[in-house]
Amino acid sequence: MGAYSGSTALVTGASKGLGEAYARELARRGADLVLVARSGEALDRVADDIRREHGVEVETEAVDLAAADGASRLIAELDRRGRVVDLLVNNAGAGTVGPFLDSAPDRNVASVELNVVALMNLTHVLGRRMAARGSGGIINVGSTAAFQSMPYQAAYAATKAFVLSFTEALAEELRGSGVRVMAAHPGATATGFFDHTTATMNPAYTDSPERVAAKTLDAYAKGAVNAYPGRVIMRVTTWVGRLLPRTTVTRTTGRLNRALGLHRAHDLDTPASPARP
Ligand SMILES: NC(=O)c1ccc[n+]([C@@H]2O[C@H](COP(=O)([O-])OP(=O)(O)OC[C@H]3O[C@@H](n4cnc5c(N)ncnc54)[C@H](OP(=O)(O)O)[C@@H]3O)[C@@H](O)[C@H]2O)c1
C-alpha cells in the first residue's frame, strides 16, 4: 500500500476494462485519482463508485487521446486545476484485428496515435515534471503481444513493441533519478477489448482485470522494469521470441492465430475479408 497511499495517479482508459480495474485497485491502496477516457458518463459512474467505496478524491476528464491535440488538452486541464500527478498509468489502448490489408486504415492510425503518440506525449510532459521534482512514476501498459510480431494483429502488436522498447530505454535513462518507469505486459484479459470486432476471447485462457491490476501494482511497488501480470504461461510465451529465429516465431504465431480464426476476424464496421489467394 505504501507506494500509492497519499499519491495522485492519473489513469488513461479508466472508463472500463483494465483501466477501471487499475483505478479501483489504486484507490483501494489509498491513491487519489484522475480518470481519463472519451466517455464522460462512464467515467463519472466509475468515479462516483470509487469515491463511495474508498473515500479518495477522484476527478475525471473526458478527452480523445487519439486526437492530435488530445494529450495537450489533458495537460492544459490538469494545469487549470493545479493537479500534480505522481503516478501516470498509460493504459488506454486499442487495435484492429484480422488481415492488415482488409482493416480500416483510420483505425490503425488511431491505434498508433493512442498507443504510441499519446503515451509518448504524456510521458514526456509529466515525466519532465516528475524529474524536476525528483519523484514520481510511470506505468505503461504494453502486452505480451510486444514480444513477437503478430500476424492478424500486425499494427497493434507493433505499437506494443514500441511500448516495450521505449519504456525499457526510459527506465534506464531515469534510473537513480527518483522517477521510475515500468511496462506491464498482460496476456489475454477479460475486458471489452474485442467488443468492436468479430473476435472473441476464450474465457478459459483469460485473466481477470482485477487480478492483472493488483499484480501490476505489486510489481511496480517492488521496483520492476517489466511486469508480467498474467498467468505464468503468458510470461513463458514471451521467452520464445528470444530463443528461436524471428521467422520461425512469426510463422508459428501466424499458425496459432489462424487456428484461433483471427485470419477471418474483422472490425464490426469493416466488411469480412474477401477470399485471398
Ligand atoms: N484485454 C486484453 O486482453 C489485453 C491484453 C494485453 C494488453 N491489453 C492492454 O490493456 C489496455 C486496456 O485495454 P482493455 O482490454 O481494458 O480495453 P477496453 O476494455 O477496450 O478499454 C479501453 C479503454 O481505453 C479507452 N479509450 C479507447 N480509445 C480512447 C481514446 N481515443 N482516448 C481516450 N481513451 C480511449 C476506453 O474508453 P472510451 O471508449 O470511453 O474512450 C476504455 O476506457 C490497452 O492498452 C490494451 O492494449 C489488453
Coordinates of C-alpha atoms and ligand atoms in Angstrom, one line a residue:
M1 CA 0.0 0.0 0.0
G2 CA 2.9 2.3 0.9
A3 CA 3.9 3.0 -2.7
Y4 CA 0.5 4.5 -3.5
S5 CA -1.1 5.9 -0.4
G6 CA -1.5 9.7 -0.5
S7 CA -0.3 10.0 -4.1
T8 CA -2.3 11.2 -7.1
A9 CA -2.5 8.7 -10.0
L10 CA -3.7 9.6 -13.5
V11 CA -5.2 6.5 -15.3
T12 CA -6.0 6.7 -19.0
G13 CA -8.7 4.4 -20.4
A14 CA -10.3 4.2 -17.0
S15 CA -14.0 4.1 -18.1
K16 CA -14.0 0.3 -18.3
G17 CA -11.8 -2.8 -18.6
L18 CA -8.3 -2.9 -17.3
G19 CA -8.1 0.9 -16.7
E20 CA -11.2 0.8 -14.4
A21 CA -9.5 -2.1 -12.5
Y22 CA -6.3 -0.1 -12.1
A23 CA -8.3 2.9 -10.8
R24 CA -10.2 0.7 -8.3
E25 CA -7.0 -1.0 -7.1
L26 CA -5.1 2.2 -6.8
A27 CA -8.0 3.7 -4.8
R28 CA -8.0 0.6 -2.6
R29 CA -4.3 1.3 -1.9
G30 CA -5.1 4.9 -0.9
A31 CA -4.3 6.9 -4.1
D32 CA -6.4 9.9 -5.3
L33 CA -7.2 9.7 -8.9
V34 CA -7.6 11.5 -12.2
L35 CA -9.6 9.2 -14.6
V36 CA -9.4 9.8 -18.4
A37 CA -11.2 8.3 -21.4
R38 CA -13.6 9.6 -24.1
S39 CA -16.9 8.5 -22.4
G40 CA -17.5 11.2 -19.7
E41 CA -20.7 9.5 -18.4
A42 CA -19.0 6.1 -17.9
L43 CA -16.0 7.9 -16.2
D44 CA -18.4 9.7 -13.8
R45 CA -20.1 6.4 -12.9
V46 CA -16.8 4.8 -12.1
A47 CA -15.6 7.9 -10.2
D48 CA -18.8 8.0 -8.0
D49 CA -18.5 4.4 -7.2
I50 CA -14.8 4.7 -6.2
R51 CA -15.4 7.8 -4.0
R52 CA -18.2 6.0 -2.3
E53 CA -16.2 2.8 -1.7
H54 CA -12.8 4.1 -0.9
G55 CA -13.3 7.8 0.2
V56 CA -10.4 9.1 -2.1
E57 CA -10.5 12.1 -4.3
V58 CA -11.5 11.3 -7.9
E59 CA -11.5 13.7 -10.8
T60 CA -12.5 12.9 -14.4
E61 CA -11.6 14.3 -17.8
A62 CA -13.3 13.2 -21.0
V63 CA -10.8 13.5 -23.8
D64 CA -10.0 11.7 -27.0
L65 CA -6.3 10.9 -26.7
A66 CA -6.1 9.7 -30.3
A67 CA -6.9 13.3 -31.4
A68 CA -3.9 15.4 -32.4
D69 CA -4.5 17.8 -29.5
G70 CA -5.8 15.2 -27.0
A71 CA -2.7 14.9 -24.8
S72 CA -2.1 18.7 -24.7
R73 CA -5.8 19.4 -23.9
L74 CA -5.5 17.0 -21.0
I75 CA -2.3 18.6 -19.7
A76 CA -3.9 22.1 -20.0
E77 CA -6.9 20.9 -18.0
L78 CA -4.6 19.4 -15.3
D79 CA -2.8 22.7 -15.1
R80 CA -6.0 24.7 -14.9
R81 CA -7.0 22.6 -11.9
G82 CA -3.5 22.8 -10.4
R83 CA -3.3 19.0 -10.3
V84 CA 0.1 17.4 -9.7
V85 CA 0.4 13.8 -11.0
D86 CA 2.6 11.4 -9.0
L87 CA 1.9 8.3 -11.0
L88 CA 0.9 8.2 -14.7
V89 CA -0.7 5.0 -15.8
N90 CA -0.8 5.0 -19.6
N91 CA -3.4 2.3 -20.0
A92 CA -5.7 3.4 -22.8
G93 CA -5.1 1.3 -25.9
A94 CA -6.9 0.0 -29.0
G95 CA -6.2 -2.1 -32.1
T96 CA -7.7 -3.8 -35.1
V97 CA -7.9 -7.5 -35.7
G98 CA -7.8 -9.5 -38.9
P99 CA -5.7 -9.3 -42.1
F100 CA -4.0 -5.9 -42.2
L101 CA -4.9 -5.1 -45.8
D102 CA -8.6 -5.6 -45.1
S103 CA -8.6 -3.4 -41.9
A104 CA -9.7 0.2 -41.9
P105 CA -6.6 2.5 -42.3
D106 CA -8.2 5.1 -39.9
R107 CA -8.5 2.5 -37.1
N108 CA -4.8 1.5 -37.4
V109 CA -3.7 5.1 -37.5
A110 CA -5.8 5.9 -34.4
S111 CA -4.3 3.0 -32.5
V112 CA -0.8 4.3 -33.2
E113 CA -2.0 7.8 -32.1
L114 CA -3.4 6.4 -28.9
N115 CA -1.0 3.5 -28.0
V116 CA 2.2 5.3 -29.1
V117 CA 1.9 9.0 -29.7
A118 CA -0.4 10.0 -26.7
L119 CA 1.6 7.6 -24.4
M120 CA 4.8 9.3 -25.5
N121 CA 3.5 12.8 -25.2
L122 CA 2.0 12.3 -21.7
T123 CA 5.2 10.6 -20.6
H124 CA 7.3 13.5 -21.9
V125 CA 5.3 16.3 -20.3
L126 CA 4.5 14.6 -17.0
G127 CA 7.9 12.8 -16.9
R128 CA 9.8 16.1 -17.1
R129 CA 7.8 17.5 -14.2
M130 CA 8.4 14.3 -12.1
A131 CA 12.2 14.5 -12.9
A132 CA 12.2 18.2 -11.8
R133 CA 10.6 17.1 -8.5
G134 CA 12.9 14.1 -8.2
S135 CA 10.0 11.8 -7.6
G136 CA 7.2 10.1 -9.5
G137 CA 6.4 7.1 -11.6
I138 CA 5.0 5.9 -15.0
I139 CA 3.4 2.6 -15.8
N140 CA 3.0 1.9 -19.5
V141 CA 0.6 -0.8 -20.3
G142 CA 2.1 -3.0 -23.0
S143 CA 1.1 -6.6 -23.8
T144 CA 2.6 -10.0 -24.3
A145 CA 1.9 -9.1 -28.0
A146 CA 5.0 -6.8 -27.7
F147 CA 7.4 -9.7 -27.7
Q148 CA 6.8 -11.1 -31.2
S149 CA 5.2 -10.0 -34.5
M150 CA 1.5 -10.9 -34.6
P151 CA 0.0 -11.8 -37.9
Y152 CA -3.7 -10.6 -37.9
Q153 CA -2.9 -8.1 -35.2
A154 CA 0.0 -6.7 -37.0
A155 CA -0.3 -2.9 -36.2
Y156 CA -1.5 -3.5 -32.7
A157 CA 1.5 -5.8 -31.8
A158 CA 3.9 -3.3 -33.4
T159 CA 2.5 -0.5 -31.1
K160 CA 3.1 -2.7 -28.1
A161 CA 6.7 -3.5 -29.3
F162 CA 7.2 0.3 -29.2
V163 CA 5.8 0.5 -25.6
L164 CA 8.3 -2.2 -24.5
S165 CA 11.3 -0.7 -26.2
F166 CA 10.5 2.9 -25.2
T167 CA 9.8 2.0 -21.6
E168 CA 12.9 -0.1 -21.0
A169 CA 15.1 2.7 -22.5
L170 CA 13.5 5.4 -20.5
A171 CA 13.6 3.3 -17.3
E172 CA 17.4 3.1 -17.8
E173 CA 17.7 6.8 -18.6
L174 CA 15.9 7.7 -15.3
R175 CA 17.5 5.1 -13.1
G176 CA 18.5 6.8 -9.8
S177 CA 16.6 10.0 -10.6
G178 CA 13.7 9.2 -8.3
V179 CA 11.4 8.7 -11.2
R180 CA 10.6 5.0 -12.0
V181 CA 9.2 3.7 -15.3
M182 CA 7.7 0.3 -15.8
A183 CA 5.9 -1.6 -18.6
A184 CA 3.2 -4.0 -17.7
H185 CA 2.5 -6.9 -20.2
P186 CA -0.8 -8.6 -19.6
G187 CA -1.8 -11.6 -21.6
A188 CA -5.4 -12.1 -22.7
T189 CA -7.6 -10.3 -20.1
A190 CA -11.4 -10.5 -19.8
T191 CA -12.3 -7.0 -20.9
G192 CA -14.3 -5.5 -23.8
F193 CA -11.1 -5.1 -25.9
F194 CA -12.6 -7.1 -28.8
D195 CA -16.1 -5.7 -28.5
H196 CA -15.8 -3.7 -31.8
T197 CA -14.6 -6.8 -33.6
T198 CA -15.9 -10.3 -34.6
A199 CA -13.1 -11.8 -32.5
T200 CA -13.7 -13.3 -29.1
M201 CA -11.5 -14.4 -26.2
N202 CA -11.7 -17.9 -24.8
P203 CA -12.7 -17.4 -21.1
A204 CA -10.6 -20.5 -20.2
Y205 CA -7.4 -18.5 -21.2
T206 CA -8.2 -15.1 -19.9
D207 CA -7.2 -13.4 -16.6
S208 CA -9.5 -11.1 -14.7
P209 CA -8.7 -7.4 -15.0
E210 CA -8.8 -7.1 -11.1
R211 CA -6.0 -9.7 -10.8
V212 CA -3.9 -8.2 -13.6
A213 CA -4.3 -4.7 -12.0
A214 CA -3.2 -5.9 -8.5
K215 CA -0.3 -7.9 -9.8
T216 CA 0.9 -4.9 -11.9
L217 CA 0.8 -2.6 -8.9
D218 CA 2.6 -5.1 -6.7
A219 CA 5.4 -5.4 -9.4
Y220 CA 5.7 -1.6 -9.6
A221 CA 6.0 -1.3 -5.8
K222 CA 8.8 -3.9 -5.9
G223 CA 10.7 -1.9 -8.5
A224 CA 10.3 -4.0 -11.6
V225 CA 11.0 -2.5 -15.1
N226 CA 8.8 -5.1 -16.8
A227 CA 5.8 -6.7 -15.1
Y228 CA 4.0 -9.9 -16.4
P229 CA 0.7 -9.7 -14.5
G230 CA -1.0 -12.5 -16.4
R231 CA -0.8 -16.3 -15.8
V232 CA 2.7 -17.9 -15.9
I233 CA 2.2 -19.5 -19.3
M234 CA 1.7 -16.0 -20.8
R235 CA 5.1 -15.0 -19.5
V236 CA 6.6 -18.2 -20.9
T237 CA 5.4 -17.2 -24.4
T238 CA 7.5 -14.0 -24.2
W239 CA 10.6 -16.1 -23.9
V240 CA 10.0 -18.0 -27.2
G241 CA 10.9 -15.0 -29.4
R242 CA 14.3 -14.7 -27.6
L243 CA 15.2 -18.3 -28.3
L244 CA 14.0 -19.1 -31.8
P245 CA 14.7 -17.4 -35.2
R246 CA 12.3 -14.5 -35.8
T247 CA 10.8 -16.0 -39.0
T248 CA 10.0 -19.3 -37.1
V249 CA 8.3 -17.3 -34.3
T250 CA 6.3 -15.2 -36.7
R251 CA 5.2 -18.2 -38.7
T252 CA 4.2 -20.1 -35.6
T253 CA 2.3 -17.1 -34.3
G254 CA 0.5 -16.8 -37.6
R255 CA -0.4 -20.5 -37.5
L256 CA -1.8 -20.2 -33.9
N257 CA -3.8 -17.0 -34.8
R258 CA -5.2 -18.8 -37.9
A259 CA -6.2 -21.7 -35.6
L260 CA -8.0 -19.1 -33.4
G261 CA -9.8 -17.8 -36.5
L262 CA -8.2 -14.4 -36.4
H263 CA -7.5 -14.5 -40.2
R264 CA -11.2 -14.3 -40.6
A265 CA -11.9 -11.8 -37.9
H266 CA -12.6 -8.1 -38.7
D267 CA -13.8 -4.9 -37.0
L268 CA -17.6 -4.7 -37.0
D269 CA -17.6 -1.6 -39.1
T270 CA -15.4 -3.1 -41.8
P271 CA -16.6 -5.9 -44.1
A272 CA -15.4 -9.5 -43.8
S273 CA -12.2 -10.3 -45.6
P274 CA -12.6 -11.2 -49.3
A275 CA -11.1 -14.6 -50.2
R276 CA -7.4 -14.1 -50.7
P277 CA -5.0 -16.4 -52.6
Ligands
LIG1 N1 -7.7 -7.1 -22.8 C1 -6.6 -7.8 -23.1 O1 -6.6 -9.0 -23.5 C2 -5.3 -7.0 -23.1 C3 -4.1 -7.8 -23.2 C4 -2.9 -7.1 -23.1 C5 -2.8 -5.7 -23.1 N2 -4.0 -5.0 -23.0 C6 -3.9 -3.6 -23.0 O2 -4.6 -3.1 -21.8 C7 -5.1 -1.8 -22.1 C8 -6.5 -1.6 -21.7 O3 -7.3 -2.4 -22.6 P1 -8.7 -3.1 -22.2 O4 -8.5 -4.6 -22.5 O5 -9.1 -2.7 -20.9 O6 -9.6 -2.5 -23.4 P2 -11.1 -1.8 -23.3 O7 -11.9 -2.6 -22.4 O8 -11.4 -1.7 -24.7 O9 -10.8 -0.4 -22.6 C9 -10.1 0.6 -23.3 C10 -10.1 1.9 -22.5 O10 -9.4 2.9 -23.3 C11 -10.3 4.0 -23.5 N3 -10.0 4.6 -24.8 C12 -10.1 4.0 -26.0 N4 -9.8 4.8 -27.0 C13 -9.5 6.0 -26.4 C14 -9.2 7.3 -26.9 N5 -9.0 7.5 -28.2 N6 -8.9 8.3 -26.0 C15 -9.0 8.0 -24.6 N7 -9.4 6.8 -24.1 C16 -9.6 5.8 -25.0 C17 -11.7 3.4 -23.4 O11 -12.7 4.3 -23.1 P3 -13.6 5.2 -24.1 O12 -14.0 4.2 -25.1 O13 -14.6 5.8 -23.2 O14 -12.6 6.2 -24.6 C18 -11.5 2.4 -22.3 O15 -11.6 3.0 -21.1 C19 -4.7 -1.5 -23.5 O16 -3.5 -0.7 -23.6 C20 -4.6 -2.8 -24.1 O17 -3.7 -2.8 -25.3 C21 -5.2 -5.6 -23.1

